[in-house]
Tab-separated table of C-alpha atoms and ligand atoms in Angstrom:
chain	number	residue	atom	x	y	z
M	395	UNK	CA	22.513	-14.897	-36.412
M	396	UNK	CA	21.307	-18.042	-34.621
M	397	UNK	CA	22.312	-21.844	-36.006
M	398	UNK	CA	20.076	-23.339	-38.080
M	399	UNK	CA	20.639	-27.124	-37.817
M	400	UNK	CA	18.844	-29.929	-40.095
M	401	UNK	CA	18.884	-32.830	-38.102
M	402	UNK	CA	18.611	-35.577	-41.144
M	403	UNK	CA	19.740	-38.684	-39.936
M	404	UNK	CA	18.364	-41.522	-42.290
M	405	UNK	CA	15.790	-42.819	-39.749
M	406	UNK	CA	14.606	-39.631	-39.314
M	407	UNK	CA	13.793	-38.658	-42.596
M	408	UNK	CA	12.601	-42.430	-43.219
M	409	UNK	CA	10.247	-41.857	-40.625
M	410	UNK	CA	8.836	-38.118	-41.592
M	411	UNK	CA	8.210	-39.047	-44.792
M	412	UNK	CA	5.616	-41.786	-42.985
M	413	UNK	CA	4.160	-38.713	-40.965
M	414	UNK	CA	3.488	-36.298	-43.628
M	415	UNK	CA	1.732	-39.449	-45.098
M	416	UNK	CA	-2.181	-38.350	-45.474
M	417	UNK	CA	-3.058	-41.893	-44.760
M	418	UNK	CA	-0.958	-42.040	-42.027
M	419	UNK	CA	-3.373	-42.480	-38.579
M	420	UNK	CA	-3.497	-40.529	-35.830
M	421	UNK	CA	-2.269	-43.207	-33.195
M	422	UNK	CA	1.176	-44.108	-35.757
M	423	UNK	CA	1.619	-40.010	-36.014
M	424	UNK	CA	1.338	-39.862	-32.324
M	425	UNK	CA	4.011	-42.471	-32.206
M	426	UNK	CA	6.385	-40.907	-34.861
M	427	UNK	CA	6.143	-37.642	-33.668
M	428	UNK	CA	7.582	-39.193	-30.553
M	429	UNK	CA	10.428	-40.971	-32.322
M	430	UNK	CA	11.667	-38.603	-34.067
M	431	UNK	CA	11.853	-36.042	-31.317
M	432	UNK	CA	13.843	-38.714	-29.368
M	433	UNK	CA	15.924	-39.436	-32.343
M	434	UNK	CA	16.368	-35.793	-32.834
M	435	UNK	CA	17.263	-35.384	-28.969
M	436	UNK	CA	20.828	-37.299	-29.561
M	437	UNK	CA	22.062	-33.983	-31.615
M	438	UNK	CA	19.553	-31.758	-29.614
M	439	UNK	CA	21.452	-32.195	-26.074
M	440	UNK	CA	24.722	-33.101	-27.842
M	441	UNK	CA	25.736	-29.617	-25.450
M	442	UNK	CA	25.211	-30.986	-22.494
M	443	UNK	CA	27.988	-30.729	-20.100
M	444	UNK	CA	29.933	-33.588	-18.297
M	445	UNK	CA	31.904	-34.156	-14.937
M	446	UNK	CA	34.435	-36.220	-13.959
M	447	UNK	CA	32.946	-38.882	-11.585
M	448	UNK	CA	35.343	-41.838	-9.714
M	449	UNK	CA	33.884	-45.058	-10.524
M	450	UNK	CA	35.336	-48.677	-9.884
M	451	UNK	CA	34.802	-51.180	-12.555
M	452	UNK	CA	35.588	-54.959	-11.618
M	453	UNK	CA	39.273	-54.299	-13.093
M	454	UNK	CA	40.182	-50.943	-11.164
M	455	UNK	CA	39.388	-47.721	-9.949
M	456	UNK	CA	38.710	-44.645	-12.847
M	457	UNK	CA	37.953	-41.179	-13.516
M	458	UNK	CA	35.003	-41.067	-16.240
M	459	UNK	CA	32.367	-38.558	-17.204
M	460	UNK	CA	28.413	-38.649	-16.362
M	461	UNK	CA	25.794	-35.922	-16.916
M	462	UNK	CA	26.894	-32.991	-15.116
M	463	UNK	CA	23.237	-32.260	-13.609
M	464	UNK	CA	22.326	-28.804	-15.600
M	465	UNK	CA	18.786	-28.277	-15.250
M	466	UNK	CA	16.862	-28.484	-18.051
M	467	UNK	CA	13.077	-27.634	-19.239
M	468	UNK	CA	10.934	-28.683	-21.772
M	469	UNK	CA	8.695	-26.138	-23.128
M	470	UNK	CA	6.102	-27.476	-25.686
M	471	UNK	CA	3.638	-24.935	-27.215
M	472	UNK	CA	0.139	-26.460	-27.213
M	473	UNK	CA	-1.264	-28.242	-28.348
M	474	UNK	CA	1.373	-30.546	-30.979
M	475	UNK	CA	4.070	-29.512	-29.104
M	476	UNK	CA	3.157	-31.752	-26.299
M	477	UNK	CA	3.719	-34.717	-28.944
M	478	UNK	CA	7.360	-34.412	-28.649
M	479	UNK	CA	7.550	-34.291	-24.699
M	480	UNK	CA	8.054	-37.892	-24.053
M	481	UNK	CA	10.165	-39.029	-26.571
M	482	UNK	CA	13.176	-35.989	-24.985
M	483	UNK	CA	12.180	-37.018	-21.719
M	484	UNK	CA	13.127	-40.422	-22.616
M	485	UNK	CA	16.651	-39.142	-22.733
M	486	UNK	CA	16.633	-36.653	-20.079
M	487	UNK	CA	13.791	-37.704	-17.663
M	488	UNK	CA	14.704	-35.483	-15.104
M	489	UNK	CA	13.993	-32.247	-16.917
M	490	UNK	CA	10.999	-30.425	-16.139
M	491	UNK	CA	8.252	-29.563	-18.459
M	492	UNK	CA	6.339	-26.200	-18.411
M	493	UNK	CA	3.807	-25.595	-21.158
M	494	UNK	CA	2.811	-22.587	-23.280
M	495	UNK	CA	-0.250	-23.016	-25.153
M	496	UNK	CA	-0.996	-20.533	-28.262
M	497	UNK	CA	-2.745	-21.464	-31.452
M	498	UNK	CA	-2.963	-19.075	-34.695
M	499	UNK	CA	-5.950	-16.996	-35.486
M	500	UNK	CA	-6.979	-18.742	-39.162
M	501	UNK	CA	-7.576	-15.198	-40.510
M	502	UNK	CA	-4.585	-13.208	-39.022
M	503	UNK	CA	-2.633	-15.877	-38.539
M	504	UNK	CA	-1.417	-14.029	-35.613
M	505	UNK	CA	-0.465	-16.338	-32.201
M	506	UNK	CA	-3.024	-16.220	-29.411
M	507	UNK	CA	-1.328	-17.017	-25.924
M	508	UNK	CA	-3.617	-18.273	-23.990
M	509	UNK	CA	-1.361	-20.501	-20.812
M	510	UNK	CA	1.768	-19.852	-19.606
M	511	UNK	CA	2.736	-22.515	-16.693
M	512	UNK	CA	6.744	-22.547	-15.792
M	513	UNK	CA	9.260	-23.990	-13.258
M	514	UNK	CA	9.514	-21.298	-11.146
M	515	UNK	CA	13.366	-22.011	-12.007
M	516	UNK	CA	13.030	-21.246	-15.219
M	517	UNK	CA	15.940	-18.538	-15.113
M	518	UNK	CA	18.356	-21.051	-14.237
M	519	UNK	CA	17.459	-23.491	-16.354
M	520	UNK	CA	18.288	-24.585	-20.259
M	521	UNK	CA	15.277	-24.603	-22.198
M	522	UNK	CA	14.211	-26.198	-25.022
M	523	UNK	CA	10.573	-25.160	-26.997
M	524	UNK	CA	9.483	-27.477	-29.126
M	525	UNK	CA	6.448	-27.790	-31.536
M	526	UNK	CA	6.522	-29.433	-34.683
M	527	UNK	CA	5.808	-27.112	-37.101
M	528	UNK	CA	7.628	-23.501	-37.598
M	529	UNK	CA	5.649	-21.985	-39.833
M	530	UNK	CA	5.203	-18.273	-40.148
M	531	UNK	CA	7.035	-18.360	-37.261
M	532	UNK	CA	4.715	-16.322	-34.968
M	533	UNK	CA	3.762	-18.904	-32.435
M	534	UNK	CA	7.842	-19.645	-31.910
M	535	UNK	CA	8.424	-15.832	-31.410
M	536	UNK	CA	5.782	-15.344	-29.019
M	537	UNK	CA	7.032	-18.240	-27.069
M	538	UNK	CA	10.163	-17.406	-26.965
M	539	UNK	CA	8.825	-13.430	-25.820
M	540	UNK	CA	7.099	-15.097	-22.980
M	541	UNK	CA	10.177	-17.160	-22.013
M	542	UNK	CA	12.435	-13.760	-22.039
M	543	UNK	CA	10.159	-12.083	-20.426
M	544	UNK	CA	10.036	-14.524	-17.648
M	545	UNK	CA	13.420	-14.961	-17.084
M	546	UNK	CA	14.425	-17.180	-19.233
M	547	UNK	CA	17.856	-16.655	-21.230
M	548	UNK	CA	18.964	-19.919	-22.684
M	549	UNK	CA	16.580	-20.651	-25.276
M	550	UNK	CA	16.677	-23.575	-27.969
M	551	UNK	CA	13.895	-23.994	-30.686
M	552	UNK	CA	13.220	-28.039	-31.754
M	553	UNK	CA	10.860	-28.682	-34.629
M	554	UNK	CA	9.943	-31.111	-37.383
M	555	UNK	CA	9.235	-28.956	-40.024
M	556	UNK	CA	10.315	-25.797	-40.613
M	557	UNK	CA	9.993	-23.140	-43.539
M	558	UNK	CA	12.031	-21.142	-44.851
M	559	UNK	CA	9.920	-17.803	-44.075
M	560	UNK	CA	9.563	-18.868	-39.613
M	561	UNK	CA	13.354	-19.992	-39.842
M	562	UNK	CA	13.981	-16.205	-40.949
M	563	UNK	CA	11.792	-14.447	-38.776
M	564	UNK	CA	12.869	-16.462	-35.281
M	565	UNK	CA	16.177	-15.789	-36.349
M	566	UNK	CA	15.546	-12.109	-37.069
M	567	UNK	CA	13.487	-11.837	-34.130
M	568	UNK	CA	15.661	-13.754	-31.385
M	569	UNK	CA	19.455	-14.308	-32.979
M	570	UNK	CA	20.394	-16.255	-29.476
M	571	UNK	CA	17.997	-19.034	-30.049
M	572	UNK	CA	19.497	-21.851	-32.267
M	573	UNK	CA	17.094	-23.880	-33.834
M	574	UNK	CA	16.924	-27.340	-34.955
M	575	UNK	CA	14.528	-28.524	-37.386
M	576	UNK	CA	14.140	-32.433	-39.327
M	577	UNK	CA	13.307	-30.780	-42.509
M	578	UNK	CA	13.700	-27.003	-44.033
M	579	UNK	CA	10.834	-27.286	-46.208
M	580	UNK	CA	9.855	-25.298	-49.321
M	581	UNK	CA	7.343	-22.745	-48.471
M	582	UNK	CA	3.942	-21.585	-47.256
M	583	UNK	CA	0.946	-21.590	-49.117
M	584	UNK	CA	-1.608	-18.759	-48.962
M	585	UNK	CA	-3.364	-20.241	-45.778
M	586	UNK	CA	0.444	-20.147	-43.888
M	587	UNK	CA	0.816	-24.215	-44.279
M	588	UNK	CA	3.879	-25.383	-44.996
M	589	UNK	CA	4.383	-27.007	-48.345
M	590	UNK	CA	4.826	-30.063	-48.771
M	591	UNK	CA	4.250	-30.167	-44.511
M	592	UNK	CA	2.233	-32.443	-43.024
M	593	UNK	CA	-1.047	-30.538	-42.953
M	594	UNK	CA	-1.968	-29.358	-39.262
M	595	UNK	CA	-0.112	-31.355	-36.543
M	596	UNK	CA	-2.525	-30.281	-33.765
M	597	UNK	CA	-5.398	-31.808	-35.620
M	598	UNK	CA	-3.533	-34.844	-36.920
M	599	UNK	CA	-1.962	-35.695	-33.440
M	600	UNK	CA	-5.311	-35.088	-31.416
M	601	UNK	CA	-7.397	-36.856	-33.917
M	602	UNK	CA	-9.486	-33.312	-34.138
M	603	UNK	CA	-10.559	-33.010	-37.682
Z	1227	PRP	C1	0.427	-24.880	-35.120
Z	1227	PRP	C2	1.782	-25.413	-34.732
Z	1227	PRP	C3	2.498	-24.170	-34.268
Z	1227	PRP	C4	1.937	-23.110	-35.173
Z	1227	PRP	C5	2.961	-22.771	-36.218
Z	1227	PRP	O1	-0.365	-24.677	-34.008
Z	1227	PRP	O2	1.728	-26.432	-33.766
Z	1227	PRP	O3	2.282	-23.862	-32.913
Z	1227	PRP	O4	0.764	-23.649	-35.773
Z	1227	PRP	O5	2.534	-21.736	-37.009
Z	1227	PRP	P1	3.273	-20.326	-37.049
Z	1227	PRP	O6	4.742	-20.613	-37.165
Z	1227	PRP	O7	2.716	-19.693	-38.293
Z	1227	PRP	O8	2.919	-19.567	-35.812
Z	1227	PRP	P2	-1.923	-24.232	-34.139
Z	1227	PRP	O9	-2.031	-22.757	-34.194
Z	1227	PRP	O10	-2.531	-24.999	-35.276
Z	1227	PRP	O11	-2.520	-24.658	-32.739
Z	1227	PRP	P3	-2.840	-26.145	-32.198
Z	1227	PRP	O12	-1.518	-26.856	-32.035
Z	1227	PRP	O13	-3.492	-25.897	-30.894
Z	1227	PRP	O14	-3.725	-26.825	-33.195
Z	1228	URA	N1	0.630	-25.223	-38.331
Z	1228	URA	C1	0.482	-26.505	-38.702
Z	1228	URA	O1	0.041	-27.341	-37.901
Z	1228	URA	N2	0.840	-26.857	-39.947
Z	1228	URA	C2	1.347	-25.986	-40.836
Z	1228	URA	O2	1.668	-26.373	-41.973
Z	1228	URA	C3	1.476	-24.632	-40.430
Z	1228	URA	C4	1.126	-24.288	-39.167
């Protein structure tokens, strides 16, 4: 069965609480959604592996670790996954960033892919989805389907808010892909938001309704 990591760190839950705000505006959730995704990228790429490298410092010469150079992508899901993209390429601005865009039909609330734009690399490379919400859990599985189906093999999930029931069903669905979440929330309601949530994170990061 794939991790399931909450990523609380005080700040972060200081500064979702500010998100899932109602009164919270569009440009400070833009900005938060950012944050947190950086804040969440410490633990996120806390994998990563390291080299030796030779370096001199003023005192002598010495053997220390950088970055050993995997390549990485960042896969958001449009549309709120895009939200996150800066704020992990803050830390890791080399990666590259390939989009799959999918939104949930409100009656089925089945995913609808509708882009799917890789690095042609993408076999080679460590991937990371990310979209804020992980709801019924749908959108993450499809993504991840379109990712294995491309080549793709080392998959991580990174989202705000998670519940319980799309936590289950990626797992079910793709036991490789860990997943790392700011908050395991309580449930979904009957329309497949997540309670408490944040309401629709397209919408509130796009300014759309
Ligand atoms: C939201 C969210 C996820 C999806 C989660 O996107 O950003 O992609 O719902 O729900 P699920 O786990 O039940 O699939 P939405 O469909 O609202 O599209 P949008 O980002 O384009 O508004
Ligand atoms: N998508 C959202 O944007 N919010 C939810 O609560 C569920 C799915």
């Amino acid at each position: 069965m794939a991790k399931l990591e909450v990523i609380n760190h005080p700040l972060i839950q200081h500064k979702l609480s500010i998100l899932r705000r109602t009164d919270t505006s569009t440009k400070a959730f833009r900005e938060l959604v950012n944050e947190i995704a950086m804040l969440m990228g410490y633990e996120v790429l806390r994998d990563l592996p390291l080299e030796d490298v030779e370096i001199e410092t003023p005192i002598t010469k010495t053997v220390q670790k950088q970055i050993a150079g995997k390549k990485l992508a960042i896969v958001p899901i449009l549309r709120a996954g895009i939200g996150m993209v800066d704020g992990l390429l803050s830390l890791v601005p080399a990666a590259k960033v390939g989009h799959i865009g999918m939104y949930r039909d409100e009656e089925t609330l089945q995913p609808v892919e509708y882009l799917v734009k890789l690095p042609e690399d993408i076999n080679q490379r460590q991937v990371f989805v990310v979209d804020p919400m992980l709801a019924t859990g749908g959108s993450a599985i499809l993504a991840v389907d379109s990712l294995k189906k491309r080549g793709a093999s080392n998959i991580k999930f990174v989202c705000l808010v998670s519940a319980p029931e799309g936590v289950k069903a990626l797992q079910e669905a793709h036991p490789d892909v860990e997943i790392f979440t700011a908050a395991l929330d309580e449930h979904l309601n009957e329309h497949g938001y997540i309670v408490p949530g944040l309401g629709d994170a397209g919408d509130r990061l796009f300014g759309t309704k």
